[in-house]
PDB file of C-alpha atoms and ligand atoms in Angstrom:
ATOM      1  CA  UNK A   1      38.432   6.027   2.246  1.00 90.00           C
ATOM      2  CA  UNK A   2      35.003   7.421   2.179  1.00 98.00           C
ATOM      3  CA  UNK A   3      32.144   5.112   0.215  1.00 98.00           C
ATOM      4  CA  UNK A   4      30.818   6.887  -2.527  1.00 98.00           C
ATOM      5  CA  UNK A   5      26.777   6.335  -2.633  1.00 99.00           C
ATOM      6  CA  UNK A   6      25.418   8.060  -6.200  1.00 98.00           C
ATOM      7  CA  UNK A   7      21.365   8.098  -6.612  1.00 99.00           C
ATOM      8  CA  UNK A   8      21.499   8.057 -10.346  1.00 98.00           C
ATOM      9  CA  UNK A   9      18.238   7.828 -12.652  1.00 98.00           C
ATOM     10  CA  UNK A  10      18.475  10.007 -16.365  1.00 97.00           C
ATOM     11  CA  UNK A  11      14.108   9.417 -15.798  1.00 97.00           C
ATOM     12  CA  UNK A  12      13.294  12.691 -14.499  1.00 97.00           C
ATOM     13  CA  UNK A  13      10.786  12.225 -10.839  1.00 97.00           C
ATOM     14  CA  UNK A  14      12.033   8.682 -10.110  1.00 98.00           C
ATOM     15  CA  UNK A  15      12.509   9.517  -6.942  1.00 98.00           C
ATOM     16  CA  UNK A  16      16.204  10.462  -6.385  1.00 98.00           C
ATOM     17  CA  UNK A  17      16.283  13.295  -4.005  1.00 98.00           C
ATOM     18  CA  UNK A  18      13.604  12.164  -1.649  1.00 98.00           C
ATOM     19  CA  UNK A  19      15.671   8.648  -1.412  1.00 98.00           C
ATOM     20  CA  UNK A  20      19.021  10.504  -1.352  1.00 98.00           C
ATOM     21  CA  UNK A  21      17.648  12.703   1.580  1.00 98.00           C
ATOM     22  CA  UNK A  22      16.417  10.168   3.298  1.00 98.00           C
ATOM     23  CA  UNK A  23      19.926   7.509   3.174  1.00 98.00           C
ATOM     24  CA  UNK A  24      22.269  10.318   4.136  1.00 98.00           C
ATOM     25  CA  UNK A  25      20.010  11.364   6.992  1.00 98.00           C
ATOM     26  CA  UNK A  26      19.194   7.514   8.138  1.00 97.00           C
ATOM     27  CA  UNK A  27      23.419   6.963   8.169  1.00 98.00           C
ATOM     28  CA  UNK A  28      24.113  10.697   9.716  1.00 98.00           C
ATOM     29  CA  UNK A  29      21.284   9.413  12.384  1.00 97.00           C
ATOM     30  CA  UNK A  30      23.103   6.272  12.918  1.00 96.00           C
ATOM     31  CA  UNK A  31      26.539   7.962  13.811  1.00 96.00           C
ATOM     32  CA  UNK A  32      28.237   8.086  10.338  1.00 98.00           C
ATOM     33  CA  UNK A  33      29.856  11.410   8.811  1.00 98.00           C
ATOM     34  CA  UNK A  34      27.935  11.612   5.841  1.00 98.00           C
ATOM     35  CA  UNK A  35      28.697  14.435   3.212  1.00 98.00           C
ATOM     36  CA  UNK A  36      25.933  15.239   0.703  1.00 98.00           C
ATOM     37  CA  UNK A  37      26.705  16.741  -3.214  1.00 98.00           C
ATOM     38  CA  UNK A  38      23.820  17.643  -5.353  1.00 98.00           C
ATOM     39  CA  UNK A  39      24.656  17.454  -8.942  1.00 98.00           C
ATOM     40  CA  UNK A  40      21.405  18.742 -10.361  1.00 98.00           C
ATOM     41  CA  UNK A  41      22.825  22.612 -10.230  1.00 96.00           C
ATOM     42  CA  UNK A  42      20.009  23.692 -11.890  1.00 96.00           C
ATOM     43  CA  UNK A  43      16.954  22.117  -9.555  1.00 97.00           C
ATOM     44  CA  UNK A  44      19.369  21.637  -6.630  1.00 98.00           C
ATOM     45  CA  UNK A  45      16.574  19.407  -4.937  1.00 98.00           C
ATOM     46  CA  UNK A  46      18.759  17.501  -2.404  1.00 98.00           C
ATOM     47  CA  UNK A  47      20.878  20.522  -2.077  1.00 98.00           C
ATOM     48  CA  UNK A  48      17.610  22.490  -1.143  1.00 98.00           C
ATOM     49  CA  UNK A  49      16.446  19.574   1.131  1.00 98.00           C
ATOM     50  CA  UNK A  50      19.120  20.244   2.958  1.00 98.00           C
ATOM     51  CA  UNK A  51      19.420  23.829   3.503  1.00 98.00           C
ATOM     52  CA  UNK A  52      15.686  23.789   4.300  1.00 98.00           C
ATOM     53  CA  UNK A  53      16.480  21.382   7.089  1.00 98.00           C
ATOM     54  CA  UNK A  54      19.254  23.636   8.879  1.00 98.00           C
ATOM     55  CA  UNK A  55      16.902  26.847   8.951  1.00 98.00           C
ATOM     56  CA  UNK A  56      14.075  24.750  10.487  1.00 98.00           C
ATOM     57  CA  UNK A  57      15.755  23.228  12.718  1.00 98.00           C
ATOM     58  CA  UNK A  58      17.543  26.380  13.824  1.00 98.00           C
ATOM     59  CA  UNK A  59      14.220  28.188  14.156  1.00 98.00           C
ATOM     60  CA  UNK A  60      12.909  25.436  16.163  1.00 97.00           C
ATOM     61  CA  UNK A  61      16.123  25.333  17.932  1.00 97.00           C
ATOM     62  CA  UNK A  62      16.180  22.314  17.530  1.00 97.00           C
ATOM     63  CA  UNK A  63      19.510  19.712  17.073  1.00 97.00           C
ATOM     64  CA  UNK A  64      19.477  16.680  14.669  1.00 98.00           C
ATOM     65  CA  UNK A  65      22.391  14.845  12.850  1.00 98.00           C
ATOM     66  CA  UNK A  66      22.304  16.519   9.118  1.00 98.00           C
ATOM     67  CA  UNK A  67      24.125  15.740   6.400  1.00 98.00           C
ATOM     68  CA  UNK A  68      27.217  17.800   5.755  1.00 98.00           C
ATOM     69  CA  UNK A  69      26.052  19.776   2.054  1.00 98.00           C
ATOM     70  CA  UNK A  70      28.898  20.792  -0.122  1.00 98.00           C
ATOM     71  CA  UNK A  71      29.031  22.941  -3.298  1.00 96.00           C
ATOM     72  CA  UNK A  72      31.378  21.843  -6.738  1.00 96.00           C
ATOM     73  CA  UNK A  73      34.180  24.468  -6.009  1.00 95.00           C
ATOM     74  CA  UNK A  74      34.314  27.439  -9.013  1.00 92.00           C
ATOM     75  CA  UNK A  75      37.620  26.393 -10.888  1.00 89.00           C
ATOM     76  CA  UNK A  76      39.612  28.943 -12.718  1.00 87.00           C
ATOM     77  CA  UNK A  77      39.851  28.425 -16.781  1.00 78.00           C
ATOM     78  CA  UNK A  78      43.957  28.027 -15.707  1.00 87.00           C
ATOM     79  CA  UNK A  79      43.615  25.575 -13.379  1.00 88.00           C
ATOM     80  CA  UNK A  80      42.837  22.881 -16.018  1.00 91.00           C
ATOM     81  CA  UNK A  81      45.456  20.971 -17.408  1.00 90.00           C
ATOM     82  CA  UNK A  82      45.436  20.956 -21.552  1.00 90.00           C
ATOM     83  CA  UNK A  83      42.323  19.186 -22.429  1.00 91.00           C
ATOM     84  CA  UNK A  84      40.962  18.133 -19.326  1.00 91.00           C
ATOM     85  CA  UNK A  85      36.990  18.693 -18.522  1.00 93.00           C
ATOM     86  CA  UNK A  86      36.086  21.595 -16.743  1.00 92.00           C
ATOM     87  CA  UNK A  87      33.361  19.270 -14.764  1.00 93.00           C
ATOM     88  CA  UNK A  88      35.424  16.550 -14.435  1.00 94.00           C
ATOM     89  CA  UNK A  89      37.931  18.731 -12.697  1.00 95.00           C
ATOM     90  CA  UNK A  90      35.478  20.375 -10.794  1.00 96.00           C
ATOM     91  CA  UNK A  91      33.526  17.073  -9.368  1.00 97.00           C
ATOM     92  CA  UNK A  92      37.444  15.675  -8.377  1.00 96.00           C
ATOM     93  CA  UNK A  93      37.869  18.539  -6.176  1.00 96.00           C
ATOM     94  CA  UNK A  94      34.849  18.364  -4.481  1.00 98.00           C
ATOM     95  CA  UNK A  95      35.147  14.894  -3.857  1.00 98.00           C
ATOM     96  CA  UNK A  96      38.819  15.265  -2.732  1.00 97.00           C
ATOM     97  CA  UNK A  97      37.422  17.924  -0.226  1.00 97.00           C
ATOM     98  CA  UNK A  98      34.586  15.312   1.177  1.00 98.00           C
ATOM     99  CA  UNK A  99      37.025  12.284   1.435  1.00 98.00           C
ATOM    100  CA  UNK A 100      39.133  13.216   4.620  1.00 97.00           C
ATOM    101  CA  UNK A 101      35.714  13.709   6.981  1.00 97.00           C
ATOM    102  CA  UNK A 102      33.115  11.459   5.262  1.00 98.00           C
ATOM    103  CA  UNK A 103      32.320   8.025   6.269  1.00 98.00           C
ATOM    104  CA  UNK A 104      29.869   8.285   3.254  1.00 98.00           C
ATOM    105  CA  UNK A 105      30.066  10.489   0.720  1.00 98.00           C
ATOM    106  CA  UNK A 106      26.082  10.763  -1.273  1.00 98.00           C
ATOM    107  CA  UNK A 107      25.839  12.384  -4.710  1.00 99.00           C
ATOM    108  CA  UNK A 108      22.333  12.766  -6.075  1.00 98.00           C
ATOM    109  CA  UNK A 109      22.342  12.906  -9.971  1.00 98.00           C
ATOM    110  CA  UNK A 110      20.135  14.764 -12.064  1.00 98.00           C
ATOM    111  CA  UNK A 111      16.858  13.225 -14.415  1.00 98.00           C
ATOM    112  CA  UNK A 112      18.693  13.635 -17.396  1.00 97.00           C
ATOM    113  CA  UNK A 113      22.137  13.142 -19.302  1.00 96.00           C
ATOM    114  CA  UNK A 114      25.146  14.940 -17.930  1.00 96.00           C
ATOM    115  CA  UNK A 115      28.676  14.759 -18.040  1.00 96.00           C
ATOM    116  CA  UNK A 116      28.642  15.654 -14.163  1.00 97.00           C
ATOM    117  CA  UNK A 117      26.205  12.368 -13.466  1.00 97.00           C
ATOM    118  CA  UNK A 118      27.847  10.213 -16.028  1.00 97.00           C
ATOM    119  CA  UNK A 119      31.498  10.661 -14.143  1.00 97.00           C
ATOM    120  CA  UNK A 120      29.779  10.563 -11.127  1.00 98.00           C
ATOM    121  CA  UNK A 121      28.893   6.853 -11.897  1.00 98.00           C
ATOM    122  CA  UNK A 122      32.233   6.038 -12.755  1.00 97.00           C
ATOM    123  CA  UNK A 123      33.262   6.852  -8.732  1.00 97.00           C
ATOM    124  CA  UNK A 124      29.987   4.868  -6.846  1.00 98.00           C
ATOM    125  CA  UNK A 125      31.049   2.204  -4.705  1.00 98.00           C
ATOM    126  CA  UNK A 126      26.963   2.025  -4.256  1.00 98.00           C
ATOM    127  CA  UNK A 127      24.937   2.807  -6.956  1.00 98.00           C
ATOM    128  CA  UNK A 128      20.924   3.472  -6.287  1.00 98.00           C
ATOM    129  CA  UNK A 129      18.410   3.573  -8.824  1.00 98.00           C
ATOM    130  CA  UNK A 130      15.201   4.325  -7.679  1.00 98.00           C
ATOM    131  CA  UNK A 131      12.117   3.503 -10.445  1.00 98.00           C
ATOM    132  CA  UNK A 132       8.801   4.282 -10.446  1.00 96.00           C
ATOM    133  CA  UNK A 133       6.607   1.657 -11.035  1.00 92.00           C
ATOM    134  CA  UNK A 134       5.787   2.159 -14.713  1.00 93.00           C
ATOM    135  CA  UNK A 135       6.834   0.716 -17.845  1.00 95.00           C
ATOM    136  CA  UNK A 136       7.327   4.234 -19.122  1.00 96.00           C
ATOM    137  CA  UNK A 137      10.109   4.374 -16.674  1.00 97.00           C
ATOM    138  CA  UNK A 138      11.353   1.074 -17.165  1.00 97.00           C
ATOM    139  CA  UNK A 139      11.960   1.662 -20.653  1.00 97.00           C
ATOM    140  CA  UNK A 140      15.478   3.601 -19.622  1.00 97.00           C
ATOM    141  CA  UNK A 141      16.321   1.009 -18.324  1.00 97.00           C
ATOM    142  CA  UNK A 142      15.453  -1.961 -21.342  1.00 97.00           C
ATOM    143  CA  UNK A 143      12.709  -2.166 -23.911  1.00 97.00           C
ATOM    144  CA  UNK A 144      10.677  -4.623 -23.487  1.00 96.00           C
ATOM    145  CA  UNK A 145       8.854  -6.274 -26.257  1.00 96.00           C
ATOM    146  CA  UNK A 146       4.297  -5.404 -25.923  1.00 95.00           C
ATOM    147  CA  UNK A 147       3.651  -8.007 -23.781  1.00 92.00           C
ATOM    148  CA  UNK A 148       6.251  -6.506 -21.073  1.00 91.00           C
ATOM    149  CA  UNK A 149       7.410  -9.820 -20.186  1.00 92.00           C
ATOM    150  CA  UNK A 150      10.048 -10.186 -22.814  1.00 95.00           C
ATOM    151  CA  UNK A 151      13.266  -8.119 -22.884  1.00 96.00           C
ATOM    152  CA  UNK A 152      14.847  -7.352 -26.063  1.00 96.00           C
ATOM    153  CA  UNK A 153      17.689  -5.447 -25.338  1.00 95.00           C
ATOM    154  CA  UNK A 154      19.511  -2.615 -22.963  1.00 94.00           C
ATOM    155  CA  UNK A 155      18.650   0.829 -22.897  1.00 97.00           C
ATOM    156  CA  UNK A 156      20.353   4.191 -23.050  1.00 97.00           C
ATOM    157  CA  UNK A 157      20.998   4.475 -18.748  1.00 98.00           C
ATOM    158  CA  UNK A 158      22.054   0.853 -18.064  1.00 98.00           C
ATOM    159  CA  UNK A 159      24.355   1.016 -21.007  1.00 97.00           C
ATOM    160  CA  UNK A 160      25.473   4.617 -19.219  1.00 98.00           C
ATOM    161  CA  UNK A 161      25.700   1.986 -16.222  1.00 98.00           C
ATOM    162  CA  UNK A 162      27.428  -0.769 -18.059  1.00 98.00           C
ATOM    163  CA  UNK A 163      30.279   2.190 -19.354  1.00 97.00           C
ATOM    164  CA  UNK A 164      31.109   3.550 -15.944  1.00 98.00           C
ATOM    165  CA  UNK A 165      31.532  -0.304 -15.051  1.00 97.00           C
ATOM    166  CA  UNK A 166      34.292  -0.375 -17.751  1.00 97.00           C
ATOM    167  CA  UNK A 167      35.493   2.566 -16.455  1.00 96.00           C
ATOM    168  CA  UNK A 168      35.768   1.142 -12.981  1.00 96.00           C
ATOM    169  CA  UNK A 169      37.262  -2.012 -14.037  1.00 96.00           C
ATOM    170  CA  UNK A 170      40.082  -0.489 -16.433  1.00 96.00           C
ATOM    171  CA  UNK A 171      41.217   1.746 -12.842  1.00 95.00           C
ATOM    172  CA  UNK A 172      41.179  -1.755 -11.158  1.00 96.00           C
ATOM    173  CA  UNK A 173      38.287  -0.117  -8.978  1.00 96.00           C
ATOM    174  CA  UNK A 174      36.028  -2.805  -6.791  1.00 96.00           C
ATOM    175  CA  UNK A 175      32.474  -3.219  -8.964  1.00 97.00           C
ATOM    176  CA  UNK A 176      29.454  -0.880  -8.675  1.00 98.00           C
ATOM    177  CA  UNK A 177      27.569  -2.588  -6.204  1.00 98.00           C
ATOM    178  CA  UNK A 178      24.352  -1.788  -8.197  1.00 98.00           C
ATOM    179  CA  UNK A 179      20.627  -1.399  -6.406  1.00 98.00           C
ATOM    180  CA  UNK A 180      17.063  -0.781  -7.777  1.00 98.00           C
ATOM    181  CA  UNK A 181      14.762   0.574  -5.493  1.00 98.00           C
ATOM    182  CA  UNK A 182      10.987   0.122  -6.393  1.00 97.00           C
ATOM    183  CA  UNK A 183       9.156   3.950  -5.828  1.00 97.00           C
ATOM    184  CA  UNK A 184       5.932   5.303  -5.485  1.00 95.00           C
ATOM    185  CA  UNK A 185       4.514   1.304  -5.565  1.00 94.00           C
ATOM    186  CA  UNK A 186       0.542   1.578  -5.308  1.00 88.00           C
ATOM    187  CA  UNK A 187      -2.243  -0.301  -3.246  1.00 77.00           C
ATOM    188  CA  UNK A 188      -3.989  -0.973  -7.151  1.00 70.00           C
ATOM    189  CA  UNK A 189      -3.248  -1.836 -10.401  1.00 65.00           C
ATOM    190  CA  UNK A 190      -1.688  -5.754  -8.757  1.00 80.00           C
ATOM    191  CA  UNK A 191      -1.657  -6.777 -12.467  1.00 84.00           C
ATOM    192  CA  UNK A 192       1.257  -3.748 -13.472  1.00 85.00           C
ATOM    193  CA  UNK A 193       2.651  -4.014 -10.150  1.00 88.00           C
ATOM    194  CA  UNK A 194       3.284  -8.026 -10.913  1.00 91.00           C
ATOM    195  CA  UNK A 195       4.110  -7.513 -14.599  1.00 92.00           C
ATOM    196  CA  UNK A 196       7.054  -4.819 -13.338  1.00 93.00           C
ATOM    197  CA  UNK A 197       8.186  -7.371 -10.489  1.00 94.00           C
ATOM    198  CA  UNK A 198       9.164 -10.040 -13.122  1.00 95.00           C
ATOM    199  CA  UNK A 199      10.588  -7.188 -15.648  1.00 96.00           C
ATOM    200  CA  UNK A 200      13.080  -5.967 -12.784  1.00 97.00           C
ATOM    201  CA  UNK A 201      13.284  -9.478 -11.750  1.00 97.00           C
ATOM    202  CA  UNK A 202      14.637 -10.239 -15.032  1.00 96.00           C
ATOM    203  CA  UNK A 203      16.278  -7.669 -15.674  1.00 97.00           C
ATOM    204  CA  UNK A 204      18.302  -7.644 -12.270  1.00 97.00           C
ATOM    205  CA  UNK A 205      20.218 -11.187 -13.485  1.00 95.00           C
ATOM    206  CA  UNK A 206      20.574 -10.272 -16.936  1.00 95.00           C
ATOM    207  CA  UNK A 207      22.611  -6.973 -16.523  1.00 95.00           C
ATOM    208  CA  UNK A 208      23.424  -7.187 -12.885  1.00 96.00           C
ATOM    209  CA  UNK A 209      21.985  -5.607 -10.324  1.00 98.00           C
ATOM    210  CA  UNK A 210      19.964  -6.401  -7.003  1.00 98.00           C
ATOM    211  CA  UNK A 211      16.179  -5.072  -6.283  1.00 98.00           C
ATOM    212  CA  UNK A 212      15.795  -3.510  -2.972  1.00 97.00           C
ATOM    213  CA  UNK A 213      12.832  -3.525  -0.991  1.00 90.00           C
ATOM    214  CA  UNK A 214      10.877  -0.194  -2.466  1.00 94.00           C
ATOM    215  CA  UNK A 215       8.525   2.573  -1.128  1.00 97.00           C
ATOM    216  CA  UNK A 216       4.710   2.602  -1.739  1.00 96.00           C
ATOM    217  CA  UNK A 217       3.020   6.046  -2.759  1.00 95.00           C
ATOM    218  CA  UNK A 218       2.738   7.964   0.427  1.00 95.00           C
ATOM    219  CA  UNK A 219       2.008  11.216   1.086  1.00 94.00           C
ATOM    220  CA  UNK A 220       4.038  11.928   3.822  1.00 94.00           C
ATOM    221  CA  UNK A 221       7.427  11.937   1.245  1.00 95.00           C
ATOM    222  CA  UNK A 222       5.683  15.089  -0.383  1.00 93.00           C
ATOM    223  CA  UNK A 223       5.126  16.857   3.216  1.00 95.00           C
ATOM    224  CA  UNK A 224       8.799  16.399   4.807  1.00 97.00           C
ATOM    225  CA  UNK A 225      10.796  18.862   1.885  1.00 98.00           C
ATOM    226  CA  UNK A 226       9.408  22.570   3.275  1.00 98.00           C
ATOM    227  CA  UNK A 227      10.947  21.414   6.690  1.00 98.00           C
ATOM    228  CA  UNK A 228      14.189  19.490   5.602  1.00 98.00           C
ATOM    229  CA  UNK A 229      12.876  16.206   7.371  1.00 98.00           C
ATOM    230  CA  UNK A 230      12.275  12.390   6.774  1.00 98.00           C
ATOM    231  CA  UNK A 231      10.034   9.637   8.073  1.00 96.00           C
ATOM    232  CA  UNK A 232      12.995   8.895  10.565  1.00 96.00           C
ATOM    233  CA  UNK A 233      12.879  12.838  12.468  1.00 97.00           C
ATOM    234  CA  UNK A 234       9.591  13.046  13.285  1.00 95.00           C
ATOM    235  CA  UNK A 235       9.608  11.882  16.384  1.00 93.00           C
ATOM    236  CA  UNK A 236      12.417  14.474  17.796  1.00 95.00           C
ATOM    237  CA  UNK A 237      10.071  17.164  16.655  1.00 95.00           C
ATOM    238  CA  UNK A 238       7.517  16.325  18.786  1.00 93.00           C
ATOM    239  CA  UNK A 239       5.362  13.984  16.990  1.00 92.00           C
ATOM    240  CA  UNK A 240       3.915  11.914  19.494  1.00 91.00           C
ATOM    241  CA  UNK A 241       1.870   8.867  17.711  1.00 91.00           C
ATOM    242  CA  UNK A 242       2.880   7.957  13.827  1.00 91.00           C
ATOM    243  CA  UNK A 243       0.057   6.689  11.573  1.00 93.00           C
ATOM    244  CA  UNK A 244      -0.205   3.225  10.040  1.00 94.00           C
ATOM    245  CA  UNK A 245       0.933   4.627   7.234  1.00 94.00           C
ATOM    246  CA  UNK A 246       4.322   6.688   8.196  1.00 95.00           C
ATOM    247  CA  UNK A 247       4.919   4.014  10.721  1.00 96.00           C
ATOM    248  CA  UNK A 248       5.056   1.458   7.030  1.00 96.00           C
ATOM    249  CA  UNK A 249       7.012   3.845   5.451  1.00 96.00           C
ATOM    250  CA  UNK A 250       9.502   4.322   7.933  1.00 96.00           C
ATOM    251  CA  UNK A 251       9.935   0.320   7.984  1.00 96.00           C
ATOM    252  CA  UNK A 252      10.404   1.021   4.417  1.00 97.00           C
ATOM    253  CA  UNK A 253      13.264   3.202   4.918  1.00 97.00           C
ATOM    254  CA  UNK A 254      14.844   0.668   7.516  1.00 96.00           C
ATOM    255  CA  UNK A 255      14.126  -1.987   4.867  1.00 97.00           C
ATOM    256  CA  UNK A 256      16.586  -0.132   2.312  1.00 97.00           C
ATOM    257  CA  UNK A 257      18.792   0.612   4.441  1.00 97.00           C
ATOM    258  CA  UNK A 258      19.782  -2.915   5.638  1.00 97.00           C
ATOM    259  CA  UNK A 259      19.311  -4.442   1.850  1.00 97.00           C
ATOM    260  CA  UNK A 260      22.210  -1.546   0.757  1.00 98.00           C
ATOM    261  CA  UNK A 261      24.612  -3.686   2.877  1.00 97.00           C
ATOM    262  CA  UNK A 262      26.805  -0.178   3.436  1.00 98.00           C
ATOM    263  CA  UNK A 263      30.172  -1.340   4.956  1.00 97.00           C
ATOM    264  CA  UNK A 264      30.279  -0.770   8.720  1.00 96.00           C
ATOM    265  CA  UNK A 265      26.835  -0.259   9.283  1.00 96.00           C
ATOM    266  CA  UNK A 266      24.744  -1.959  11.541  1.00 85.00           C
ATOM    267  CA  UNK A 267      21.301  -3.458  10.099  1.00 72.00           C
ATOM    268  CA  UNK A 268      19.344  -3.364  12.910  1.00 71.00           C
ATOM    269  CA  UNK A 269      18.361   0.552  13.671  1.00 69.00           C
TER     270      UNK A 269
HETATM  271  N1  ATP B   1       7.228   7.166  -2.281  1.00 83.68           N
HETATM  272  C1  ATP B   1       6.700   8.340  -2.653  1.00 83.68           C
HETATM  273  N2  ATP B   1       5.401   8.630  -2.389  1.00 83.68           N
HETATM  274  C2  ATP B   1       4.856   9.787  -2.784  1.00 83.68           C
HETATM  275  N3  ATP B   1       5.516  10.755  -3.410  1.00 83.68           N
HETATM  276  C3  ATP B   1       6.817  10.550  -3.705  1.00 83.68           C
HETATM  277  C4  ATP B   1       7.477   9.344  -3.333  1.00 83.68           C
HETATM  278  N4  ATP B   1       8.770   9.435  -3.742  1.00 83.68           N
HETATM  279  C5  ATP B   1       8.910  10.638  -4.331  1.00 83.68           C
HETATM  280  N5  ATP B   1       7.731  11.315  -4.321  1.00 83.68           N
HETATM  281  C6  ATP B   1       7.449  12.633  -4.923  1.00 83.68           C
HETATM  282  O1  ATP B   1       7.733  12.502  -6.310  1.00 83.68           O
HETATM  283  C7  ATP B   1       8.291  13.688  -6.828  1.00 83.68           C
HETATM  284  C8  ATP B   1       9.662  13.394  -7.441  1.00 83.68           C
HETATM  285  O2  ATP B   1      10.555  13.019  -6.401  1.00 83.68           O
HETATM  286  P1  ATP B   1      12.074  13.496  -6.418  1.00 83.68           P
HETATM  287  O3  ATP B   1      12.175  14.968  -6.628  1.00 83.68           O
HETATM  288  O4  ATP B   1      12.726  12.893  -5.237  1.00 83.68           O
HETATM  289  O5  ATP B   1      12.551  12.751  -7.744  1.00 83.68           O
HETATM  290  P2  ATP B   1      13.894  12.958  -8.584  1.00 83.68           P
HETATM  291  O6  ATP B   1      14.201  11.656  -9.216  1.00 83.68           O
HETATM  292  O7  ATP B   1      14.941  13.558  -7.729  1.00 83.68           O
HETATM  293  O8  ATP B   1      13.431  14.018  -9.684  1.00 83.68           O
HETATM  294  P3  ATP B   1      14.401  14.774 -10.729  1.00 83.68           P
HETATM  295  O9  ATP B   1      14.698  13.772 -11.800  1.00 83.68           O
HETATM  296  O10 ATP B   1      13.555  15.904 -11.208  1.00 83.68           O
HETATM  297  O11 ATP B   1      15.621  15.190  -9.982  1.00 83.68           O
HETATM  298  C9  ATP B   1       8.333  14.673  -5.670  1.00 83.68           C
HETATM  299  O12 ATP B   1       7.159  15.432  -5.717  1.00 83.68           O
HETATM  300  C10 ATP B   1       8.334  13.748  -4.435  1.00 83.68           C
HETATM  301  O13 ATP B   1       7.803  14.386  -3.293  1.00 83.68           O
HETATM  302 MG1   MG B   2      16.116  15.290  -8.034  1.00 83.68          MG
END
C-alpha cells in the first residue's frame, strides 16, 4: 500500500506547494516512487512545479529523480453510481491508478474549501500543514482570545481536520498522523515569533498534532519554481558553492523530512 502524504491548509499562501514540491522531490531523491496529485485545478501550482521541472531538465539534458505527476481522470456522467459525488469518484480513481507504483503517494490541497481537499483528508496517512507565522493565519486553525496566549476554541480547518479523523476512524483506518510545519519564520519580530511558538505549542496537545521543525523566509523558495527545482537539486545543476543561507535552508528541508517519520525512510540523507 502506498502512504498517502496530503499538504492541506484552506489559508491561501501558507506554503503548500513549495513544501509539497520539495517532500516528493527529497523522497523521489532518496529512492522512493513518489506520485504527485495537485488538487488546486484551478492554480495547479504543484502540478506546474512539476511540469516546469521536466522541460528544464530536458533542455538542460539533464537527469534527476522527479516526481511522477498525475491528472484526476475525466469521468463520464454514467459512470457514477446513483448519488455518488462526481469528485469523490474522480479523486478514487486517481488514487487507485497511483497505488500499484507509488511508495508515496503526495496530494497538495488547495487555500480554500473543497470537496476535492476535504475527501482528500479523509485518505492521509500523513497530514502536513504548513503555517505562516501570523496570527492571521493561525486563526484557521483556533481563535485565540487578544492577548494570543489563550485559546478559546477550534476553528473552521481543524474541525475540517477533526471530521476526516471521524471519517478515518468509522473505516477502521490507522489515525492521521498530523504535522504543522512553521513557514516563512523571520530573523525579527522575536516577540510574534515567541507568542506563535506557545499558540502552536498549545494548540499541538490540545487537538493533536506534532510541530515540525519550519522554514525561515528565504528567497531562494521564490527562485526554484521557473526551473522545477528545490534547495536539494542544485548541486546536480552545476552549482558549485551554496550560500549560508541555502545551505540553512536545505538543513531545513532535511530537518522535515526526518521529523515526518515516513515509514521506510531513512533519516539520515
Ligand atoms: N520559506 C519561504 N520563504 C520565502 N518564500 C516562500 C517560502 N515558502 C513559500 N514562499 C512563497 O510564498 C508564496 C506562497 O507559497 P505557495 O504557493 O507554496 O503556497 P500555497 O499554500 O500553495 O498557496 P495557495 O493556497 O495559493 O495554494 C509563493 O510565492 C512562495 O514562493
Ligand atoms: Mg498551492
Amino acid at each position: 500500500m502506498a502512504h498517502i502524504i496530503v499538504v492541506g491548509n484552506e489559508k491561501g499562501g501558507a506554503g503548500k506547494s513549495t513544501v509539497s514540491m520539495h517532500v516528493a522531490t527529497a523522497l523521489v531523491r532518496m529512492g522512493h516512487k513518489v506520485s504527485g496529485l495537485d488538487l488546486d485545478l484551478r492554480q495547479r501550482t504543484f502540478g506546474r512545479y512539476v511540469e516546469n521541472r521536466i522541460a528544464f531538465l530536458k533542455q538542460a539534458e539533464l537527469e534527476l529523480p522527479s516526481p511522477a505527476l498525475h491528472e484526476l481522470p475525466v469521468i463520464e456522467d454514467g459512470a457514477l453510481r446513483p448519488g455518488e459525488n462526481m469528485y469523490d469518484h474522480r479523486l478514487s480513481a486517481a488514487v487507485a491508478a497511483m497505488e500499484p507504483d507509488s511508495d508515496f503517494i503526495l496530494i497538495d490541497c488547495p487555500g480554500s474549501h473543497t470537496r476535492l481537499s476535504q475527501v482528500a483528508h479523509s485518505l492521509a496517512d500523513t497530514l502536513i500543514t504548513p503555517l505562516n507565522d501570523s496570527f492571521i493565519d493561525f486563526d484557521l486553525l483556533a481563535h485565540t482570545d487578544a492577548s494570543g496566549d489563550k485559546i478559546t476554541g477550534p476553528s473552521v480547518y481543524s474541525e475540517m481536520v477533526w471530521n476526516a479523523r471521524q471519517l478515518r476512524a468509522q473505516a477502521g483506518l490507522a489515525p492521521i498522523d498530523w504535522v504543522v510545519v512553521r513557514n516563512r519564520l523571520g530573523a525579527q519580530r522575536m516577540v510574534n515569533k515567541e507568542k506563535m511558538e506557545r499558540a502552536v505549542a498549545n494548540l499541538a496537545k490540545r487537538i493533536g498534532f506534532r510541530v515540525a521543525p519550519g522554514f525561515n523566509e528565504r528567497v531562494i523558495f521564490r527562485e526554484l519554481f521557473p526551473r522545477g527545482l528545490t534547495l536539494l537539486d542544485l548541486k546536480d545543476i552545476g552549482v558549485k558553492q551554496l550560500n549560508i543561507s541555502n545551505v540553512a535552508a536545505r538543513q531545513e528541508l532535511r530537518d522535515l523530512i526526518k521529523a515526518l517519520k515516513l515509514p521506510g525512510v531513512n533519516a539520515d540523507f
